[in-house]
Amino acid sequence: MANILIQVQNLCKTYENEGVKTPAVCGVNFNVQKGEFVSIMGPSGSGKSTLMQLLGFLDRPTDGQYFFDGRDTTTFNDDELAYLRNKEIGFVFQTFNLLPRTSVYENVELPLLYDADAKGDNREKVTRALKSVAIDHREKYLSNQLSGGERQRVAFARALVNEPSIVFADEPTGNLDSVSGNQIMMILQKLNNEGTTIILVTHETFTALHGKRMIMMKDGHIISDEPIKERHIAHDGMFLK
């Protein structure tokens, strides 16, 4: 149990609009070990993004239990969830979500400004995060001066600046060309090799196969949960038989 970071039991999320209830996630059960790289796949409307929002404390479940590092987070209030989200979790989204006319450095520093426990100069943390994704040479650039691949690297640096326990990546290559997408996936694999837990949400099989375990969803349910086997990835990100 000590190595389990995430444990969900009968997790459900139902949305209600004008009396009409729509289940998005239904009776989900699984664990994630510390240091795992899990890919969550499924077609549009399968519930994979809703599940990521629940796991990342961006939304609350309607029913079920969610234990994060042994803590029952379904009992947490909004402030406790916000604190946990800022300290333990890094997010990377398809749309980057960077401030456009703000420097790379300032974008990456942003999570530290919301950290009530932060002490001293943030430069060391920001510089370390930028170097970890090889974007430190652009720290003085405005984010709207960067290519799509560079913007996603900045988003990764921002996600890593608080040294989170887990990184959630929601379609991180969706707005990138194949070369930039491969580079982003190599960053994810490097982070995982260094011990960071990764949960990747994607509809692309090629992207999902960079993980070590694949959860398939359909209509809000998990229909399979299996390790990814017999894969070899060359240094350029291409798969070899």
Short mmCIF file of C-alpha atoms in Angstrom, two decimals:
data_model
loop_
_atom_site.label_atom_id
_atom_site.label_comp_id
_atom_site.label_asym_id
_atom_site.label_seq_id
_atom_site.Cartn_x
_atom_site.Cartn_y
_atom_site.Cartn_z
CA MET A 1 0.00 0.00 0.00
CA ALA A 2 2.93 2.34 0.66
CA ASN A 3 3.71 2.53 -3.06
CA ILE A 4 0.15 3.35 -4.14
CA LEU A 5 -0.24 7.01 -5.09
CA ILE A 6 -3.81 6.88 -6.42
CA GLN A 7 -6.63 4.54 -5.41
CA VAL A 8 -10.18 5.03 -6.68
CA GLN A 9 -13.16 2.95 -5.61
CA ASN A 10 -16.47 3.03 -7.49
CA LEU A 11 -15.72 6.57 -8.68
CA CYS A 12 -18.62 8.26 -10.49
CA LYS A 13 -19.34 11.64 -12.00
CA THR A 14 -22.84 12.56 -13.18
CA TYR A 15 -23.70 15.94 -14.68
CA GLU A 16 -27.22 17.33 -14.33
CA ASN A 17 -28.78 19.93 -16.58
CA GLU A 18 -32.44 20.94 -16.28
CA GLY A 19 -33.26 17.70 -14.53
CA VAL A 20 -31.47 15.52 -17.09
CA LYS A 21 -28.69 13.42 -15.57
CA THR A 22 -25.75 12.41 -17.77
CA PRO A 23 -23.24 9.94 -16.32
CA ALA A 24 -19.70 10.74 -17.53
CA VAL A 25 -17.72 8.32 -15.34
CA CYS A 26 -19.38 5.26 -13.85
CA GLY A 27 -18.12 2.88 -11.15
CA VAL A 28 -14.41 3.21 -11.91
CA ASN A 29 -11.91 1.18 -9.86
CA PHE A 30 -8.11 1.15 -10.21
CA ASN A 31 -4.82 1.97 -8.49
CA VAL A 32 -1.77 3.87 -9.73
CA GLN A 33 1.61 3.05 -8.23
CA LYS A 34 4.19 5.74 -7.57
CA GLY A 35 6.44 6.03 -10.62
CA GLU A 36 3.97 4.51 -13.09
CA PHE A 37 3.31 5.85 -16.60
CA VAL A 38 -0.37 5.23 -17.36
CA SER A 39 -2.06 6.07 -20.67
CA ILE A 40 -5.84 6.55 -20.61
CA MET A 41 -7.45 6.07 -24.02
CA GLY A 42 -10.95 6.15 -25.43
CA PRO A 43 -13.09 7.82 -28.08
CA SER A 44 -14.63 11.25 -27.65
CA GLY A 45 -17.23 11.11 -24.87
CA SER A 46 -15.70 8.03 -23.25
CA GLY A 47 -15.06 9.88 -19.97
CA LYS A 48 -11.28 9.96 -20.09
CA SER A 49 -10.95 13.75 -19.69
CA THR A 50 -13.59 13.80 -16.96
CA LEU A 51 -11.63 11.11 -15.14
CA MET A 52 -8.45 13.17 -15.40
CA GLN A 53 -10.26 16.21 -13.99
CA LEU A 54 -11.44 14.15 -11.03
CA LEU A 55 -7.99 12.70 -10.41
CA GLY A 56 -6.41 16.16 -10.67
CA PHE A 57 -8.90 17.76 -8.24
CA LEU A 58 -10.29 20.01 -10.97
CA ASP A 59 -13.73 18.53 -10.29
CA ARG A 60 -15.40 16.53 -7.54
CA PRO A 61 -16.87 13.04 -7.94
CA THR A 62 -20.59 12.49 -7.50
CA ASP A 63 -19.98 9.19 -5.74
CA GLY A 64 -17.19 6.84 -4.72
CA GLN A 65 -13.86 7.35 -2.97
CA TYR A 66 -10.54 8.78 -4.12
CA PHE A 67 -7.43 8.19 -2.02
CA PHE A 68 -4.33 10.21 -2.91
CA ASP A 69 -1.18 8.99 -1.20
CA GLY A 70 -3.36 7.36 1.45
CA ARG A 71 -5.58 10.39 2.08
CA ASP A 72 -9.32 10.23 1.40
CA THR A 73 -9.67 13.38 -0.69
CA THR A 74 -13.46 13.10 -0.98
CA THR A 75 -13.58 14.55 2.55
CA PHE A 76 -11.36 17.56 1.70
CA ASN A 77 -12.75 21.08 1.46
CA ASP A 78 -11.97 23.40 -1.47
CA ASP A 79 -8.94 25.00 0.21
CA GLU A 80 -7.43 21.62 1.04
CA LEU A 81 -7.93 20.44 -2.54
CA ALA A 82 -6.40 23.65 -3.94
CA TYR A 83 -3.36 23.23 -1.71
CA LEU A 84 -2.94 19.59 -2.77
CA ARG A 85 -3.41 20.50 -6.43
CA ASN A 86 -0.72 23.19 -6.30
CA LYS A 87 1.81 21.18 -4.27
CA GLU A 88 1.45 17.66 -5.64
CA ILE A 89 0.14 17.93 -9.19
CA GLY A 90 1.40 19.31 -12.48
CA PHE A 91 -0.91 19.82 -15.46
CA VAL A 92 -0.13 19.97 -19.18
CA PHE A 93 -2.96 20.63 -21.63
CA GLN A 94 -3.36 20.56 -25.39
CA THR A 95 -3.92 24.33 -25.51
CA PHE A 96 -0.78 25.22 -23.47
CA ASN A 97 -2.70 27.81 -21.35
CA LEU A 98 0.21 30.26 -21.23
CA LEU A 99 -0.12 34.01 -20.65
CA PRO A 100 0.61 35.36 -24.17
CA ARG A 101 2.40 38.66 -23.55
CA THR A 102 4.32 37.39 -20.55
CA SER A 103 7.86 36.04 -20.51
CA VAL A 104 8.68 32.36 -20.41
CA TYR A 105 10.25 32.84 -16.99
CA GLU A 106 7.14 34.54 -15.58
CA ASN A 107 4.84 31.86 -16.98
CA VAL A 108 6.85 29.12 -15.30
CA GLU A 109 7.08 31.06 -12.03
CA LEU A 110 3.30 31.49 -11.79
CA PRO A 111 2.54 28.39 -9.61
CA LEU A 112 5.16 29.52 -7.09
CA LEU A 113 3.35 32.84 -6.64
CA TYR A 114 0.30 30.92 -5.40
CA ASP A 115 2.36 28.85 -2.98
CA ALA A 116 1.90 30.20 0.53
CA ASP A 117 4.81 28.05 1.72
CA ALA A 118 7.29 29.40 -0.83
CA LYS A 119 10.35 31.01 0.70
CA GLY A 120 13.20 32.98 -0.82
CA ASP A 121 14.10 33.46 -4.47
CA ASN A 122 12.16 31.44 -7.02
CA ARG A 123 14.92 31.66 -9.64
CA GLU A 124 16.58 28.37 -8.73
CA LYS A 125 13.32 26.42 -9.06
CA VAL A 126 12.31 28.13 -12.30
CA THR A 127 15.74 27.68 -13.87
CA ARG A 128 15.83 24.00 -12.90
CA ALA A 129 12.39 23.45 -14.44
CA LEU A 130 13.34 25.25 -17.65
CA LYS A 131 16.56 23.27 -17.99
CA SER A 132 14.73 19.98 -17.42
CA VAL A 133 12.83 20.49 -20.69
CA ALA A 134 15.66 22.30 -22.53
CA ILE A 135 13.89 25.63 -22.88
CA ASP A 136 16.06 27.74 -20.53
CA HIS A 137 17.60 29.57 -23.50
CA ARG A 138 14.19 31.13 -24.17
CA GLU A 139 13.42 32.38 -20.64
CA LYS A 140 13.30 36.06 -21.64
CA TYR A 141 11.10 35.50 -24.70
CA LEU A 142 7.39 36.23 -24.60
CA SER A 143 5.37 33.05 -24.89
CA ASN A 144 3.66 34.27 -28.08
CA GLN A 145 7.09 34.49 -29.73
CA LEU A 146 7.60 30.72 -29.47
CA SER A 147 6.72 27.81 -31.71
CA GLY A 148 4.03 25.35 -30.64
CA GLY A 149 6.58 22.80 -29.50
CA GLU A 150 8.44 25.42 -27.48
CA ARG A 151 5.21 26.60 -25.85
CA GLN A 152 4.44 23.05 -24.78
CA ARG A 153 7.92 22.78 -23.25
CA VAL A 154 7.17 25.94 -21.27
CA ALA A 155 3.89 24.38 -20.14
CA PHE A 156 5.85 21.34 -18.97
CA ALA A 157 8.34 23.51 -17.10
CA ARG A 158 5.45 25.29 -15.36
CA ALA A 159 3.94 21.92 -14.43
CA LEU A 160 7.26 20.80 -12.95
CA VAL A 161 8.31 23.93 -11.08
CA ASN A 162 6.78 22.77 -7.78
CA GLU A 163 8.33 19.30 -8.20
CA PRO A 164 4.95 17.51 -8.20
CA SER A 165 4.35 13.87 -7.32
CA ILE A 166 2.39 13.37 -10.54
CA VAL A 167 1.97 15.03 -13.94
CA PHE A 168 -1.33 14.87 -15.82
CA ALA A 169 -0.97 15.40 -19.56
CA ASP A 170 -4.26 15.86 -21.47
CA GLU A 171 -3.69 15.44 -25.23
CA PRO A 172 -0.26 17.17 -24.91
CA THR A 173 0.65 16.56 -28.57
CA GLY A 174 -2.76 17.44 -30.03
CA ASN A 175 -1.71 20.84 -31.42
CA LEU A 176 1.80 19.84 -32.48
CA ASP A 177 3.41 18.47 -35.63
CA SER A 178 4.82 14.94 -35.48
CA VAL A 179 8.41 16.02 -34.76
CA SER A 180 7.43 18.34 -31.89
CA GLY A 181 4.98 15.73 -30.62
CA ASN A 182 7.71 13.09 -30.48
CA GLN A 183 9.96 15.50 -28.57
CA ILE A 184 7.21 16.14 -26.02
CA MET A 185 6.69 12.39 -25.53
CA MET A 186 10.42 11.94 -24.99
CA ILE A 187 10.21 14.57 -22.24
CA LEU A 188 7.40 12.63 -20.59
CA GLN A 189 9.39 9.42 -20.74
CA LYS A 190 12.46 11.16 -19.31
CA LEU A 191 10.41 12.50 -16.40
CA ASN A 192 8.98 9.06 -15.76
CA ASN A 193 12.43 7.48 -15.86
CA GLU A 194 13.48 9.98 -13.19
CA GLY A 195 10.62 8.86 -10.94
CA THR A 196 7.70 11.17 -11.74
CA THR A 197 4.31 9.48 -12.00
CA ILE A 198 2.64 10.24 -15.35
CA ILE A 199 -1.00 9.96 -16.38
CA LEU A 200 -1.49 10.66 -20.07
CA VAL A 201 -4.94 11.18 -21.61
CA THR A 202 -5.02 10.73 -25.38
CA HIS A 203 -7.07 9.38 -28.26
CA GLU A 204 -3.91 8.60 -30.30
CA THR A 205 -2.66 5.02 -30.09
CA PHE A 206 0.87 6.00 -31.08
CA THR A 207 1.06 8.55 -28.27
CA ALA A 208 -0.49 6.18 -25.72
CA LEU A 209 2.08 3.47 -26.48
CA HIS A 210 4.80 5.59 -24.91
CA GLY A 211 3.33 4.60 -21.54
CA LYS A 212 3.81 1.36 -19.67
CA ARG A 213 0.15 0.63 -18.95
CA MET A 214 -3.03 1.40 -20.88
CA ILE A 215 -6.51 1.98 -19.48
CA MET A 216 -9.23 1.90 -22.14
CA MET A 217 -12.52 3.69 -21.51
CA LYS A 218 -15.90 3.56 -23.21
CA ASP A 219 -19.15 5.21 -22.15
CA GLY A 220 -17.70 6.17 -18.75
CA HIS A 221 -16.49 2.67 -17.91
CA ILE A 222 -13.06 1.06 -17.91
CA ILE A 223 -13.22 -1.77 -20.44
CA SER A 224 -9.57 -2.87 -20.17
CA ASP A 225 -6.51 -2.16 -18.04
CA GLU A 226 -3.34 -3.87 -19.22
CA PRO A 227 0.44 -3.35 -19.32
CA ILE A 228 1.93 -2.21 -22.62
CA LYS A 229 4.34 -4.92 -23.73
CA GLU A 230 6.82 -5.65 -26.48
CA ARG A 231 7.54 -2.10 -27.46
CA HIS A 232 10.82 -0.47 -28.34
CA ILE A 233 11.21 3.23 -28.95
CA ALA A 234 14.19 4.58 -30.86
CA HIS A 235 15.85 7.83 -29.83
CA ASP A 236 13.88 9.71 -32.51
CA GLY A 237 10.59 8.58 -30.97
CA MET A 238 9.66 6.10 -33.68
CA PHE A 239 8.51 2.59 -32.78
CA LEU A 240 10.51 -0.44 -33.88
CA LYS A 241 9.37 -4.06 -34.05
#
